[in-house]
XYZ file of N, CA, C and O in Angstrom:
320
model
N 4.511 28.642 -26.118
C 5.348 27.507 -25.517
C 3.953 26.529 -26.187
O 2.572 26.581 -26.596
N 4.697 25.489 -26.771
C 4.353 23.906 -27.122
C 3.018 23.630 -25.854
O 3.447 23.251 -24.770
N 1.854 23.293 -26.458
C 0.858 22.396 -25.384
C 0.703 21.051 -26.189
O 0.705 20.693 -27.471
N 1.018 19.874 -25.228
C 0.907 18.749 -25.410
C -0.294 18.347 -24.648
O -0.993 18.747 -23.680
N -0.983 17.049 -24.684
C -2.000 16.156 -24.372
C -1.664 14.621 -23.899
O -0.621 14.013 -24.138
N -1.973 15.179 -22.222
C -1.544 13.646 -21.302
C -2.538 12.554 -22.158
O -3.634 12.502 -22.565
N -1.721 11.090 -22.524
C -2.333 10.660 -22.907
C -3.505 9.527 -22.249
O -4.217 8.809 -22.559
N -3.554 9.659 -21.114
C -4.232 8.871 -20.320
C -5.473 9.930 -19.807
O -6.653 9.280 -20.040
N -5.459 11.096 -19.187
C -6.358 11.631 -18.979
C -7.166 12.727 -19.814
O -7.802 13.443 -19.524
N -5.816 13.215 -21.017
C -6.307 13.765 -22.203
C -6.357 15.199 -21.878
O -6.657 16.325 -22.495
N -5.809 15.830 -20.589
C -5.560 16.912 -20.164
C -4.586 17.823 -21.022
O -3.451 16.839 -21.455
N -4.610 19.195 -21.428
C -3.741 19.576 -21.951
C -2.967 20.484 -21.290
O -3.401 21.224 -20.518
N -1.563 20.777 -21.319
C -0.926 20.999 -20.542
C 0.764 21.770 -21.456
O 0.984 21.095 -22.715
N 1.545 22.443 -21.174
C 2.753 22.811 -21.750
C 3.584 21.722 -21.825
O 3.855 20.821 -20.982
N 4.486 21.673 -22.563
C 5.405 20.429 -23.219
C 6.441 20.164 -21.651
O 6.749 18.978 -21.298
N 6.693 21.546 -20.797
C 7.747 21.280 -19.867
C 6.615 20.844 -18.453
O 7.426 20.329 -17.718
N 5.582 20.781 -18.514
C 4.367 20.380 -17.400
C 4.969 18.709 -17.297
O 3.825 18.090 -16.478
N 4.853 18.156 -18.717
C 4.381 17.178 -19.078
C 5.725 16.269 -19.163
O 6.737 16.501 -19.430
N 5.551 15.087 -18.949
C 6.854 14.413 -19.261
C 6.731 13.162 -20.261
O 6.083 12.597 -20.719
N 7.918 13.212 -21.250
C 7.863 12.477 -22.500
C 8.219 11.007 -22.471
O 9.249 10.885 -21.790
N 7.407 9.921 -22.959
C 8.252 8.784 -22.780
C 8.243 8.552 -24.073
O 7.454 8.511 -25.421
N 8.856 7.768 -24.905
C 9.662 7.338 -26.307
C 9.975 6.048 -26.474
O 10.730 5.208 -25.709
N 9.249 5.586 -27.608
C 9.477 4.337 -28.079
C 10.650 4.256 -28.975
O 10.534 4.807 -29.977
N 11.851 3.311 -28.501
C 13.295 3.272 -29.372
C 13.058 1.829 -30.005
O 12.443 1.261 -29.278
N 14.005 1.507 -30.709
C 14.177 0.075 -30.955
C 14.709 -1.005 -29.697
O 14.423 -1.791 -29.799
N 15.339 0.168 -29.048
C 15.616 -0.659 -27.794
C 14.497 -0.883 -26.536
O 15.133 -1.153 -25.348
N 13.776 -0.096 -26.631
C 12.852 -0.285 -25.629
C 12.091 1.064 -25.483
O 12.161 2.205 -26.071
N 11.025 1.080 -24.260
C 10.513 2.091 -24.070
C 10.998 3.335 -22.890
O 11.724 2.532 -21.768
N 11.612 4.276 -22.994
C 12.355 5.328 -22.125
C 11.622 6.819 -21.743
O 10.810 6.948 -22.786
N 11.924 7.051 -20.332
C 12.031 8.401 -20.348
C 12.439 9.010 -20.949
O 13.525 8.956 -20.809
N 11.627 10.220 -21.627
C 12.698 11.446 -22.307
C 13.058 12.630 -21.801
O 12.104 13.649 -22.133
N 14.167 12.754 -21.080
C 13.966 13.943 -20.073
C 14.424 15.303 -20.876
O 13.741 16.467 -20.499
N 14.783 14.873 -22.109
C 15.222 16.336 -23.375
C 14.206 16.555 -24.146
O 14.034 17.520 -24.489
N 13.030 15.444 -24.335
C 11.965 15.860 -25.026
C 12.535 15.718 -26.641
O 11.478 16.423 -27.198
N 13.845 15.389 -27.090
C 14.154 15.412 -28.177
C 14.841 14.201 -28.767
O 15.454 14.032 -29.946
N 14.779 12.838 -28.196
C 14.966 11.685 -28.798
C 14.024 11.291 -29.767
O 12.725 11.576 -29.854
N 14.730 10.286 -30.604
C 14.197 9.895 -31.820
C 13.459 8.859 -31.442
O 13.668 8.077 -30.638
N 12.105 8.924 -32.078
C 11.377 7.834 -31.872
C 9.606 7.953 -31.448
O 9.724 9.832 -31.466
N 8.789 6.983 -31.277
C 7.312 7.656 -31.348
C 7.302 8.136 -29.677
O 7.612 7.127 -28.795
N 6.851 9.217 -29.287
C 6.655 9.643 -28.082
C 5.102 9.717 -27.620
O 4.149 10.068 -28.431
N 5.118 10.190 -26.177
C 3.681 10.375 -25.768
C 3.945 11.087 -24.255
O 4.926 10.864 -23.720
N 3.025 11.612 -24.212
C 3.115 12.931 -23.011
C 2.151 12.130 -21.511
O 1.188 11.679 -21.809
N 2.890 12.145 -20.469
C 2.178 12.198 -19.264
C 2.083 12.571 -18.536
O 3.065 13.455 -18.213
N 0.963 12.989 -17.615
C 1.047 13.947 -16.726
C 1.322 13.435 -15.196
O 1.411 11.904 -15.386
N 1.681 14.367 -14.009
C 2.030 13.490 -13.025
C 1.111 12.441 -12.560
O 1.102 11.290 -11.736
N -0.546 12.668 -12.405
C -1.592 12.173 -11.835
C -1.718 10.769 -12.403
O -1.746 10.013 -12.104
N -1.332 10.383 -13.879
C -1.848 9.621 -14.562
C -0.725 8.724 -14.716
O -0.704 7.489 -15.456
N 0.803 8.758 -14.286
C 2.071 7.964 -14.233
C 1.763 6.288 -13.985
O 2.126 5.734 -14.979
N 1.249 6.017 -12.880
C 0.972 5.079 -12.918
C -0.008 4.328 -13.356
O -0.038 2.672 -13.731
N -1.012 4.758 -13.489
C -2.097 4.212 -14.377
C -1.658 3.824 -15.817
O -2.053 2.875 -16.562
N -0.679 5.041 -16.418
C -0.209 4.715 -18.079
C 0.952 3.396 -17.777
O 0.593 2.616 -18.930
N 1.746 2.860 -16.686
C 2.364 2.319 -16.437
C 1.905 0.763 -16.770
O 1.924 -0.174 -17.367
N 0.895 0.599 -15.756
C 0.056 -0.861 -15.513
C -1.037 -0.837 -16.528
O -1.765 -1.912 -16.043
N -1.778 -0.105 -17.337
C -2.335 -0.497 -18.570
C -1.904 -0.664 -19.598
O -0.953 -0.259 -19.965
N -2.964 -0.331 -20.826
C -2.847 -0.481 -22.221
C -2.601 0.587 -22.815
O -2.112 0.983 -23.989
N -2.964 1.842 -21.761
C -2.761 3.063 -22.646
C -1.887 4.024 -22.974
O -1.651 3.829 -24.319
N -0.749 3.496 -22.839
C 0.843 4.000 -23.234
C 1.244 3.099 -24.134
O 1.470 3.442 -25.271
N 0.736 1.841 -24.343
C 1.185 1.168 -25.397
C 0.454 1.184 -26.734
O 0.955 1.264 -27.578
N -0.777 1.750 -26.250
C -1.830 1.835 -27.703
C -1.065 3.261 -28.600
O -1.018 3.766 -29.492
N -0.681 4.244 -27.273
C -0.229 5.532 -27.945
C 1.144 5.250 -28.455
O 1.517 6.073 -29.415
N 1.851 4.648 -28.038
C 3.677 4.181 -28.818
C 3.146 3.139 -29.759
O 4.177 2.700 -30.413
N 1.829 2.739 -29.851
C 1.931 1.728 -30.915
C 2.783 0.739 -31.118
O 3.395 0.517 -31.935
N 2.780 -0.085 -29.265
C 4.055 -1.019 -29.616
C 3.673 -1.671 -27.937
O 3.343 -0.934 -27.421
N 3.542 -2.804 -28.073
C 3.226 -3.581 -26.656
C 4.222 -2.917 -25.881
O 5.810 -3.097 -26.301
N 3.921 -2.844 -24.395
C 4.850 -2.639 -23.455
C 5.636 -3.944 -22.806
O 4.710 -5.110 -22.216
N 6.792 -4.355 -22.606
C 7.176 -5.428 -21.800
C 7.429 -5.566 -20.598
O 7.439 -3.840 -20.166
N 7.608 -6.581 -19.865
C 7.861 -6.095 -18.135
C 9.350 -5.421 -18.057
O 8.965 -4.657 -17.014
N 9.960 -5.451 -18.614
C 11.011 -4.743 -18.485
C 10.958 -3.370 -18.917
O 11.520 -2.416 -17.714
N 10.193 -2.796 -19.991
C 9.875 -1.771 -20.114
C 9.083 -1.142 -18.848
O 9.309 0.299 -18.686
N 7.966 -1.820 -18.350
C 7.147 -1.529 -17.421
C 8.014 -1.248 -16.243
O 7.820 -0.303 -15.551
N 8.818 -1.832 -15.726
C 9.622 -1.910 -14.698
C 10.522 -0.372 -14.748
O 10.759 0.426 -14.019
N 11.144 -0.070 -16.219
C 12.347 0.948 -16.277
C 11.249 2.165 -15.693
O 11.593 3.461 -15.077
N 10.257 2.443 -16.061
C 9.148 3.501 -16.176
C 8.696 3.770 -14.692
O 8.629 4.824 -14.127
N 8.350 2.378 -14.089
C 8.222 2.719 -12.557
C 9.307 2.907 -11.826
O 8.991 3.737 -11.055
N 10.356 2.629 -12.014
C 11.540 3.035 -11.714
C 11.937 4.736 -11.711
O 12.612 5.507 -11.185
N 11.641 5.323 -13.053
C 11.701 6.441 -13.529
C 10.966 7.314 -12.597
O 11.252 8.513 -12.262
N 9.600 6.834 -12.633
C 8.752 7.887 -12.051
C 8.549 9.143 -12.544
O 8.676 9.124 -13.877
N 7.771 9.997 -12.063
C 7.486 11.252 -12.786
C 8.498 12.573 -12.617
O 8.758 12.436 -11.267
N 8.907 12.639 -13.425
C 10.045 13.853 -13.724
C 9.447 14.974 -14.433
O 9.193 14.911 -15.552
N 9.640 16.482 -13.892
C 8.983 17.406 -14.548
C 10.001 18.228 -14.844
O 10.974 18.343 -14.324
């Protein structure tokens, strides 16, 4: 099973225990399949709000998060 690291707390977990967020040309989205093209980052359940409200996720994705991106991620919430 692939091991991934949460970009906020740096805890390691299996790929299925974390949620992948991906940067696409259209914006930043939750990737439930884990297979969308684009730069991805993984988040654990406890770090979801901190990632959306700070610049940690933007740094991991190497792109600024727009307000629309932040709102989309807040509405998506944590999905495992």
